[in-house]
Short mmCIF file of C-alpha atoms in Angstrom, two decimals:
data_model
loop_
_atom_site.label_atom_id
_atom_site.label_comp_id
_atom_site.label_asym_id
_atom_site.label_seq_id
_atom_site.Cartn_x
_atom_site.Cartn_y
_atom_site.Cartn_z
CA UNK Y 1 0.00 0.00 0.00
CA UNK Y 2 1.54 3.59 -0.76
CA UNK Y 3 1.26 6.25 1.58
CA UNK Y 4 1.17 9.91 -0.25
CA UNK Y 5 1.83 12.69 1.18
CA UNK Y 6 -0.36 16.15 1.27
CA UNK Y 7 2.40 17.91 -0.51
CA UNK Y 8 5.12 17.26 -2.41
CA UNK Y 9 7.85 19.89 -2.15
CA UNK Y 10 11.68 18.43 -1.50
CA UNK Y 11 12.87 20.52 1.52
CA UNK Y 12 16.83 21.26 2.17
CA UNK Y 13 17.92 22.30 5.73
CA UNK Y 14 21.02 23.90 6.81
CA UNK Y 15 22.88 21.96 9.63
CA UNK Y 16 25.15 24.49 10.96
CA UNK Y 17 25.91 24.21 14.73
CA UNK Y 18 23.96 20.60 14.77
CA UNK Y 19 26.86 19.40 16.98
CA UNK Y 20 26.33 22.49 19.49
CA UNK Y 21 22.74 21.92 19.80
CA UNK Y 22 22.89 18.11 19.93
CA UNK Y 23 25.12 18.77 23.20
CA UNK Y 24 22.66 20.78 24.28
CA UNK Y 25 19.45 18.74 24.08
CA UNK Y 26 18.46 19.33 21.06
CA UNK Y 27 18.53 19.65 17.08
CA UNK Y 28 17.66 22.60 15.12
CA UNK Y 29 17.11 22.25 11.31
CA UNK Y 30 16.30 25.71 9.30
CA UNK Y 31 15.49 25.35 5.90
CA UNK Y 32 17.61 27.18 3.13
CA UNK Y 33 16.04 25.73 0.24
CA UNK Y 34 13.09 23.86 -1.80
CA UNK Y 35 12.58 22.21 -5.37
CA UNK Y 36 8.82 21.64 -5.86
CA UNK Y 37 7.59 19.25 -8.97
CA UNK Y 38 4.82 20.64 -10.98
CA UNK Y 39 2.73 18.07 -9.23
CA UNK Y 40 -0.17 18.05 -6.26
CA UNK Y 41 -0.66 15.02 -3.78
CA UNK Y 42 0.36 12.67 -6.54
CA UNK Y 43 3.31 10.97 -4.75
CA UNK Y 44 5.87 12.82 -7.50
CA UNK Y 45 8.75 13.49 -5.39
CA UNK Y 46 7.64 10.61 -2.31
CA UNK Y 47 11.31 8.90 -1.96
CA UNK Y 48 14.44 10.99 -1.42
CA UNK Y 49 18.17 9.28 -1.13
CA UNK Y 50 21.03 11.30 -1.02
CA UNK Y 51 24.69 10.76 -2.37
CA UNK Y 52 27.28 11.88 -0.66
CA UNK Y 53 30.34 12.30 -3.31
CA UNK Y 54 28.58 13.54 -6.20
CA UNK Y 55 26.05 15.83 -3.80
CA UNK Y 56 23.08 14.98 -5.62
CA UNK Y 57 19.20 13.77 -4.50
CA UNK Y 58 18.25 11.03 -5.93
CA UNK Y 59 13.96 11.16 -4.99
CA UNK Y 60 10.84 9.07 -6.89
CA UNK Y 61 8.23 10.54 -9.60
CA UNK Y 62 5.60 7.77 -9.27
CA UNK Y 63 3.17 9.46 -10.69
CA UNK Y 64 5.36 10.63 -13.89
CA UNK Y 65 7.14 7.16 -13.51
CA UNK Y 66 10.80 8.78 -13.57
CA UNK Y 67 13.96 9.31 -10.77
CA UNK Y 68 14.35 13.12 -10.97
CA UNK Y 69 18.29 14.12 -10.21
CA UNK Y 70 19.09 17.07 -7.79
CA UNK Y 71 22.07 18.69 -7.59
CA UNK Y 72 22.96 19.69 -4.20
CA UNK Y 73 26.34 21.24 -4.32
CA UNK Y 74 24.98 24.47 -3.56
CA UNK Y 75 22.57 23.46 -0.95
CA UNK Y 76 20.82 26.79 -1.20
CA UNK Y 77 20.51 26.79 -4.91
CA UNK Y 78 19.46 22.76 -6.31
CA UNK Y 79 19.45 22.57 -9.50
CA UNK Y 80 17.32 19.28 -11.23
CA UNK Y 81 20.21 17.92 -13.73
CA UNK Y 82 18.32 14.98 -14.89
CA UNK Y 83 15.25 12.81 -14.97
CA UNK Y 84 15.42 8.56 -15.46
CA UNK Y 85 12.50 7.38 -17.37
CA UNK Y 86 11.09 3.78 -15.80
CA UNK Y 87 8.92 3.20 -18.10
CA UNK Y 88 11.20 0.89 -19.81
CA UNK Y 89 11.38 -1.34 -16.43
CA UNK Y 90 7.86 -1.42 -15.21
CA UNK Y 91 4.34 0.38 -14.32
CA UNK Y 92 5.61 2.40 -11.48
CA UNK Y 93 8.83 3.42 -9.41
CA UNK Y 94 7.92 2.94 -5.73
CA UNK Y 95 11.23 3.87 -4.11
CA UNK Y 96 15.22 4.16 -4.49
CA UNK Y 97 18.33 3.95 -2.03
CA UNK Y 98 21.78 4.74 -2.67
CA UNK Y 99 25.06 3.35 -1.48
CA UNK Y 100 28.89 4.90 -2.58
CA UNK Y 101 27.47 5.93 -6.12
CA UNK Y 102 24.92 3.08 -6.76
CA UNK Y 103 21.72 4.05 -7.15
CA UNK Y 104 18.75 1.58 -6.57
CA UNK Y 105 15.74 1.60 -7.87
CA UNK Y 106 11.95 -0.43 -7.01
CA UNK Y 107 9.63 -0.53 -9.55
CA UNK Y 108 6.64 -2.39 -10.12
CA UNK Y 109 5.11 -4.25 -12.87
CA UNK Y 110 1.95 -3.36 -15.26
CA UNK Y 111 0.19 -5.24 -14.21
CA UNK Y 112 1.20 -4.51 -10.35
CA UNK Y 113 0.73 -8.59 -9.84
CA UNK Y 114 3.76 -9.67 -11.87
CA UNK Y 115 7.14 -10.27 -10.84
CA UNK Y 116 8.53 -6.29 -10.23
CA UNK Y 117 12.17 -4.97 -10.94
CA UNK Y 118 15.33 -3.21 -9.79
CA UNK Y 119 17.48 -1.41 -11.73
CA UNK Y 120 20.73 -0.23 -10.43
CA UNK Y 121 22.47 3.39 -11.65
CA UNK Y 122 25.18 4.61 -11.38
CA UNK Y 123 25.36 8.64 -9.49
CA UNK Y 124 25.37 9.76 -13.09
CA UNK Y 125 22.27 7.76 -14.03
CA UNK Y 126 24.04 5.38 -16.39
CA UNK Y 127 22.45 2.21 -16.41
CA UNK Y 128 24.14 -1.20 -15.13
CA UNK Y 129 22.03 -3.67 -14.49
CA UNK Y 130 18.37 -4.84 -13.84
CA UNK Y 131 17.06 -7.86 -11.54
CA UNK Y 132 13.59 -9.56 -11.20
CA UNK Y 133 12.40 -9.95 -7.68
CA UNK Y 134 8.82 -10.25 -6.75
CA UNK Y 135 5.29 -8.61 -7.18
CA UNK Y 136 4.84 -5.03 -6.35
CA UNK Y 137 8.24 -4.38 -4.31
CA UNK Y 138 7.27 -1.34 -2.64
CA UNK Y 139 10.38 -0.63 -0.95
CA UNK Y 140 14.80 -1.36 -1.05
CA UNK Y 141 17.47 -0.48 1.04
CA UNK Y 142 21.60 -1.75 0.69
CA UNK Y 143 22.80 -3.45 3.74
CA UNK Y 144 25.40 -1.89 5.49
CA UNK Y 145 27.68 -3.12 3.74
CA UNK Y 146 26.75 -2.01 0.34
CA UNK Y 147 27.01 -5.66 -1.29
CA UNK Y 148 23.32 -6.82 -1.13
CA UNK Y 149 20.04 -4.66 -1.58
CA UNK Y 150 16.85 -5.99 0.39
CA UNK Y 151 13.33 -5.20 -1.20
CA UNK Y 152 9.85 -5.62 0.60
CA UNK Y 153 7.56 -7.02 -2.12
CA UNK Y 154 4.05 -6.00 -1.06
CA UNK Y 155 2.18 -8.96 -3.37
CA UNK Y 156 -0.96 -6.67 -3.14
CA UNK Y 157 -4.15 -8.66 -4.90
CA UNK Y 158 -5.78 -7.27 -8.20
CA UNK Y 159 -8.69 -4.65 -7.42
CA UNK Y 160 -11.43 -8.16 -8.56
CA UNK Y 161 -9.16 -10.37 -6.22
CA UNK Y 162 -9.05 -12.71 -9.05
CA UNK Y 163 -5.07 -12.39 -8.95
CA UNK Y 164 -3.20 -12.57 -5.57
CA UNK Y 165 0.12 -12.87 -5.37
CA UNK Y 166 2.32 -13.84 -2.60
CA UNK Y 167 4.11 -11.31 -0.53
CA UNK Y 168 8.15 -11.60 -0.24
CA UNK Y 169 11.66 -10.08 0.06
CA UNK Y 170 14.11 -10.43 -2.11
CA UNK Y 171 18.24 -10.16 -1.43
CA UNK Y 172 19.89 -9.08 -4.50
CA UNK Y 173 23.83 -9.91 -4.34
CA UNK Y 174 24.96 -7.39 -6.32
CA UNK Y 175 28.87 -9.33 -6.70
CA UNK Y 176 27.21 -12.83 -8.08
CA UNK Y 177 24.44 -11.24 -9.47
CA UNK Y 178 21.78 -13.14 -7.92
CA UNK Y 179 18.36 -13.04 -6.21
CA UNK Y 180 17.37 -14.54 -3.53
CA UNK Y 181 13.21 -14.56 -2.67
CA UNK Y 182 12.22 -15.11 0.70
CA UNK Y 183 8.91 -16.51 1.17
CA UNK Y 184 6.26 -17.13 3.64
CA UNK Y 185 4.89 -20.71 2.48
CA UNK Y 186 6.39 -22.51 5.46
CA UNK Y 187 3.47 -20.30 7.96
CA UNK Y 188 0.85 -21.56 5.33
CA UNK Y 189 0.09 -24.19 8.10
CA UNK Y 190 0.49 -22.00 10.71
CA UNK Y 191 -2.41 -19.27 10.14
CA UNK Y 192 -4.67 -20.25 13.40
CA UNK Y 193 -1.40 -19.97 15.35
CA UNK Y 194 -0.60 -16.65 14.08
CA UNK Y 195 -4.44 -15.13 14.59
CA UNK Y 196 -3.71 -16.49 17.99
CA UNK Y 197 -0.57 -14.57 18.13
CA UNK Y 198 -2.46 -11.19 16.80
CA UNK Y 199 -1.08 -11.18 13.46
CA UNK Y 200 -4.58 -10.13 10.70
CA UNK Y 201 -5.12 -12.82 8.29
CA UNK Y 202 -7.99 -11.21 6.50
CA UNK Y 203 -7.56 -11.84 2.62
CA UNK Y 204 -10.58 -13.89 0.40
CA UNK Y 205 -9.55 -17.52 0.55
CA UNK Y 206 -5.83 -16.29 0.74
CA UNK Y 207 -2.90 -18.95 1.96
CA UNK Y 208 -0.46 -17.00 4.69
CA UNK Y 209 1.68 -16.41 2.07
CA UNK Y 210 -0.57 -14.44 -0.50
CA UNK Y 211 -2.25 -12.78 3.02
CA UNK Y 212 0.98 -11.56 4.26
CA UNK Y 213 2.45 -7.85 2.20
CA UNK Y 214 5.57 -6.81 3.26
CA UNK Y 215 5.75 -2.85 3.52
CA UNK Y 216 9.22 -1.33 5.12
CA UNK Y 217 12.33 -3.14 5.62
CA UNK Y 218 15.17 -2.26 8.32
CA UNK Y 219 18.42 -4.36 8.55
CA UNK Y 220 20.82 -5.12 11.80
CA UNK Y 221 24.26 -3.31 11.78
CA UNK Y 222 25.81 -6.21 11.36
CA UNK Y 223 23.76 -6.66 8.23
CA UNK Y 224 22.76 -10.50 9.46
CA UNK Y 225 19.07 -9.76 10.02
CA UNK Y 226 16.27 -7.53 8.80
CA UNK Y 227 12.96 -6.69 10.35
CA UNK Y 228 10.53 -6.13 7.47
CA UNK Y 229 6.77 -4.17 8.70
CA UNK Y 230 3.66 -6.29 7.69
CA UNK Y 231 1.43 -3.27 7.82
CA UNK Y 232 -2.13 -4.84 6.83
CA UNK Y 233 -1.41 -7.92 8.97
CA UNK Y 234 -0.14 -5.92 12.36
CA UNK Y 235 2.95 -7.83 12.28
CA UNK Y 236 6.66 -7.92 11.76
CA UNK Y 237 8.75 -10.47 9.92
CA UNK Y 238 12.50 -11.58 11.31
CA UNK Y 239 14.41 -12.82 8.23
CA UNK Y 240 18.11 -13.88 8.36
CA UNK Y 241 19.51 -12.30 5.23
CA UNK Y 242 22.26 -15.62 4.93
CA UNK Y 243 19.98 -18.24 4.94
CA UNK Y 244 17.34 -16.47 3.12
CA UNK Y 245 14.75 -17.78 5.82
CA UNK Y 246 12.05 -16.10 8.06
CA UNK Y 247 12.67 -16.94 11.65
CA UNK Y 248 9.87 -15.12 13.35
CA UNK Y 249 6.50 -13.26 12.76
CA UNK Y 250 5.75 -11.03 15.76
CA UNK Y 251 2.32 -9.44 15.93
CA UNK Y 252 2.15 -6.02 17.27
CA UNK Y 253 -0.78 -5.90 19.39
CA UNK Y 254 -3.17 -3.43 19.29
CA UNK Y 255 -4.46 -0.04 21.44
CA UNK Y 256 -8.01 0.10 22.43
CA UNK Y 257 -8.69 3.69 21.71
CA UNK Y 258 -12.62 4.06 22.89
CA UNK Y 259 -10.82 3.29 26.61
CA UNK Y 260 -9.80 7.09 26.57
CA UNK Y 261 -6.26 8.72 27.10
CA UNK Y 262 -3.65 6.78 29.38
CA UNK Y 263 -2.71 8.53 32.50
CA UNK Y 264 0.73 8.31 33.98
CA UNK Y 265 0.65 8.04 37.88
CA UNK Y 266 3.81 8.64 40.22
CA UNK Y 267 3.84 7.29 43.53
CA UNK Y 268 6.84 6.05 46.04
CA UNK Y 269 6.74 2.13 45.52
CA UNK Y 270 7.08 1.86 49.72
CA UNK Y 271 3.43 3.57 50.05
CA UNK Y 272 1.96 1.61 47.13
CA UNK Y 273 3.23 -2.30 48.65
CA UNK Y 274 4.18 -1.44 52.57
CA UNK Y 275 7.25 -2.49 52.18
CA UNK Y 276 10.15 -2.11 54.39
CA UNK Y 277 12.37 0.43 53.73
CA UNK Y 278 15.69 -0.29 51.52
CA UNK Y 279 18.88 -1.32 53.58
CA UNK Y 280 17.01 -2.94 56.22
CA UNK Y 281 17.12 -6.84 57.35
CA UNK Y 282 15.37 -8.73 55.52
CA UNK Y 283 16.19 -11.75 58.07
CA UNK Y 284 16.56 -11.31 61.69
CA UNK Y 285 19.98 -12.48 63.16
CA UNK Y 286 20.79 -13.80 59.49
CA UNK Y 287 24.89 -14.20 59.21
CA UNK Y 288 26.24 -12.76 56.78
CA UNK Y 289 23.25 -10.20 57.37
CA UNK Y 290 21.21 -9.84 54.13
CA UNK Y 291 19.60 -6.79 53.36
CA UNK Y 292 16.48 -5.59 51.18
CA UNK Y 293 18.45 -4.62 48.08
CA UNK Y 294 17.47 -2.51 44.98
CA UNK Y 295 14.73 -3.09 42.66
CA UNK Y 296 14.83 -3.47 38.80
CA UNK Y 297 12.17 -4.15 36.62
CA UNK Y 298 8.20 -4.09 36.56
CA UNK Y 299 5.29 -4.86 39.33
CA UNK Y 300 2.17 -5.50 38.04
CA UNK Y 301 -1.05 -5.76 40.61
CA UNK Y 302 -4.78 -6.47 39.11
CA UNK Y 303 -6.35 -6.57 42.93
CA UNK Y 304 -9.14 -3.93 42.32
CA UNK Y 305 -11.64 -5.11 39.76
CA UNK Y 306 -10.31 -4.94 36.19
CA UNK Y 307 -8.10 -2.12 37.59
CA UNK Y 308 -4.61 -2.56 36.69
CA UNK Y 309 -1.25 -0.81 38.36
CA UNK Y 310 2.10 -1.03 36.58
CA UNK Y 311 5.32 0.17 38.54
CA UNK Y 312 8.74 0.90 37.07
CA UNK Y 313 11.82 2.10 38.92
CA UNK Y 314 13.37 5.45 37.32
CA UNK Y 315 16.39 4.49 38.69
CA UNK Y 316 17.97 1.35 37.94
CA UNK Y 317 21.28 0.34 39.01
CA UNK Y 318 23.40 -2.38 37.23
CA UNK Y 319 23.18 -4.65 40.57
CA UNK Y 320 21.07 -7.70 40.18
CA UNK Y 321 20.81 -8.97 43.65
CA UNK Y 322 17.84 -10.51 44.38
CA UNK Y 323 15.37 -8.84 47.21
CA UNK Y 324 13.93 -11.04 49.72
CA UNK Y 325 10.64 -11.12 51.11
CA UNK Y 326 9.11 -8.55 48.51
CA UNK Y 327 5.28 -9.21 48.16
CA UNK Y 328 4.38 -9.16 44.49
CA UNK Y 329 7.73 -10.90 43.80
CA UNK Y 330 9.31 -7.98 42.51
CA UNK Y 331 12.90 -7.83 41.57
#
């Protein structure tokens, strides 16, 4: 699913001083400069991606199907060099990512349900090479590295349903040349164990693996996992990027907003349990003497009704001794 934004103007801010003011609790970003497209809430300039040696933006046209080139090197002045047509790759480009020069880009299929593409540039926009990953990949990013790119393929259904492709990510090594897909097929059995979990299987007589559209990927500084966002489903996906496998889906819960706003309550945790006071026996005539210690950690308490009371410390120390005679069994 695309998000758009209201308006589509490419902002440029002037960090001057952003070490000062990060010392001093905070950041302040003025901006200096703007390129607007000749576009309204149409998604035409939706993905920026910056490169650092040649100074230029690199940001996504989806409604005019192009990469629009910025250059940067007078931040107060940027000046569009260029424009890369997709339309020889696919429907749509969804997003692009850079890394030392390479420039990545996502773009989907006409229809949206076949397999999409990326197509790599150089900071020039030369061409050098193309790959096939799957349906609709909505979003890339290199690893940290800079020798793999990672793309969420959303797999969204035709408008009639008649056409539903399965969600996946693909891990393009860009040295061999070679794409990996990561599926879902192995949760296909799973589904009643992942509604029990939380995650939203919702899709017309969809398998997991069709139900499930990947949306955002992150990946691990040591570039060994990624965490890609399952935004219609509630849920994220752990993959490990060597073995091309999903290890986890996680549901994300949800928030019950007709219970009203959450109110934050601050009490001494002494008053709250009648506990004795830190430092004192916890054992009479105990040798060695052992003492009520520190606390670390949560207290929960569902005595009154469907009341609940959660209790955190503020201050946690890096002791881990454990307190004796505690009611609650807090640690």
């Amino acid at each position: 699913m695309k998000s758009f934004s209201p308006t589509f103007p490419i902002l440029l801010f002037l960090l001057a001083g952003l070490m000062a003011n990060a010392q001093s609790g905070g950041i302040k970003l003025t901006p200096i400069a703007t390129h607007y497209t000749d576009r309204f809430d149409q998604a035409s300039a939706e993905i920026v991606a910056f490169d650092a040696a040649s100074k230029r933006l690199f940001f996504s046209n989806a409604q005019a199907n192009y990469v629009g080139i910025l250059d940067i090197s007078k931040p107060n002045a940027p000046v569009l060099v260029d424009s890369i047509s997709m339309a020889p790759y696919g429907g749509g480009v969804n997003s692009v990512a850079v890394f030392n020069g390479k420039v990545a880009v996502a773009v989907e299929s006409s229809p949206k349900t076949d397999p999409g593409k990326v197509v790599l540039f150089d900071a020039q926009g030369n061409f050098q090479a193309l790959y096939t990953v799957g349906a609709l990949p909505d979003m890339l990013t290199f690893t940290p590295d800079g020798t793999k790119i990672l793309t969420a393929n959303e797999g969204e259904p035709s408008d009639d349903y008649s056409v539903d492709p399965e969600g996946s990510v693909s891990i393009i090594d860009l040295a061999a040349g070679t794409v990996k897909n990561v599926l879902f097929t192995d949760f296909n059995t799973k589904a009643a164990a992942l509604r029990n979990r939380g995650v939203r299987l919702f899709g017309k007589n969809a398998t997991v693996a069709q139900d499930l559209e990947p949306e955002y990927l992150t990946i691990t500084a040591n570039g060994k996992k990624a965490y890609v966002t399952l935004q219609e489903n509630n849920a994220i996906a752990i993959i490990d990027i060597a073995t091309a496998k999903v290890i986890d889906i996680q549901a994300l819960g949800y928030k019950d907003h007709l219970t009203g706003t959450p109110v934050m309550k601050e009490f001494f945790l002494n008053e709250l349990l009648n506990m004795p006071e830190l430092g004192t026996p916890v054992f009479k005539d105990s040798l060695p003497p052992v003492k009520l210690s520190g606390f670390s950690g949560l207290f929960f308490d569902r005595t009154q009704s469907n009341d609940s009371i959660y209790v955190s410390s503020r201050s946690r120390s890096e002791r881990r001794s454990r307190t004796h005679g505690a009611r609650g069994g807090g640690r």
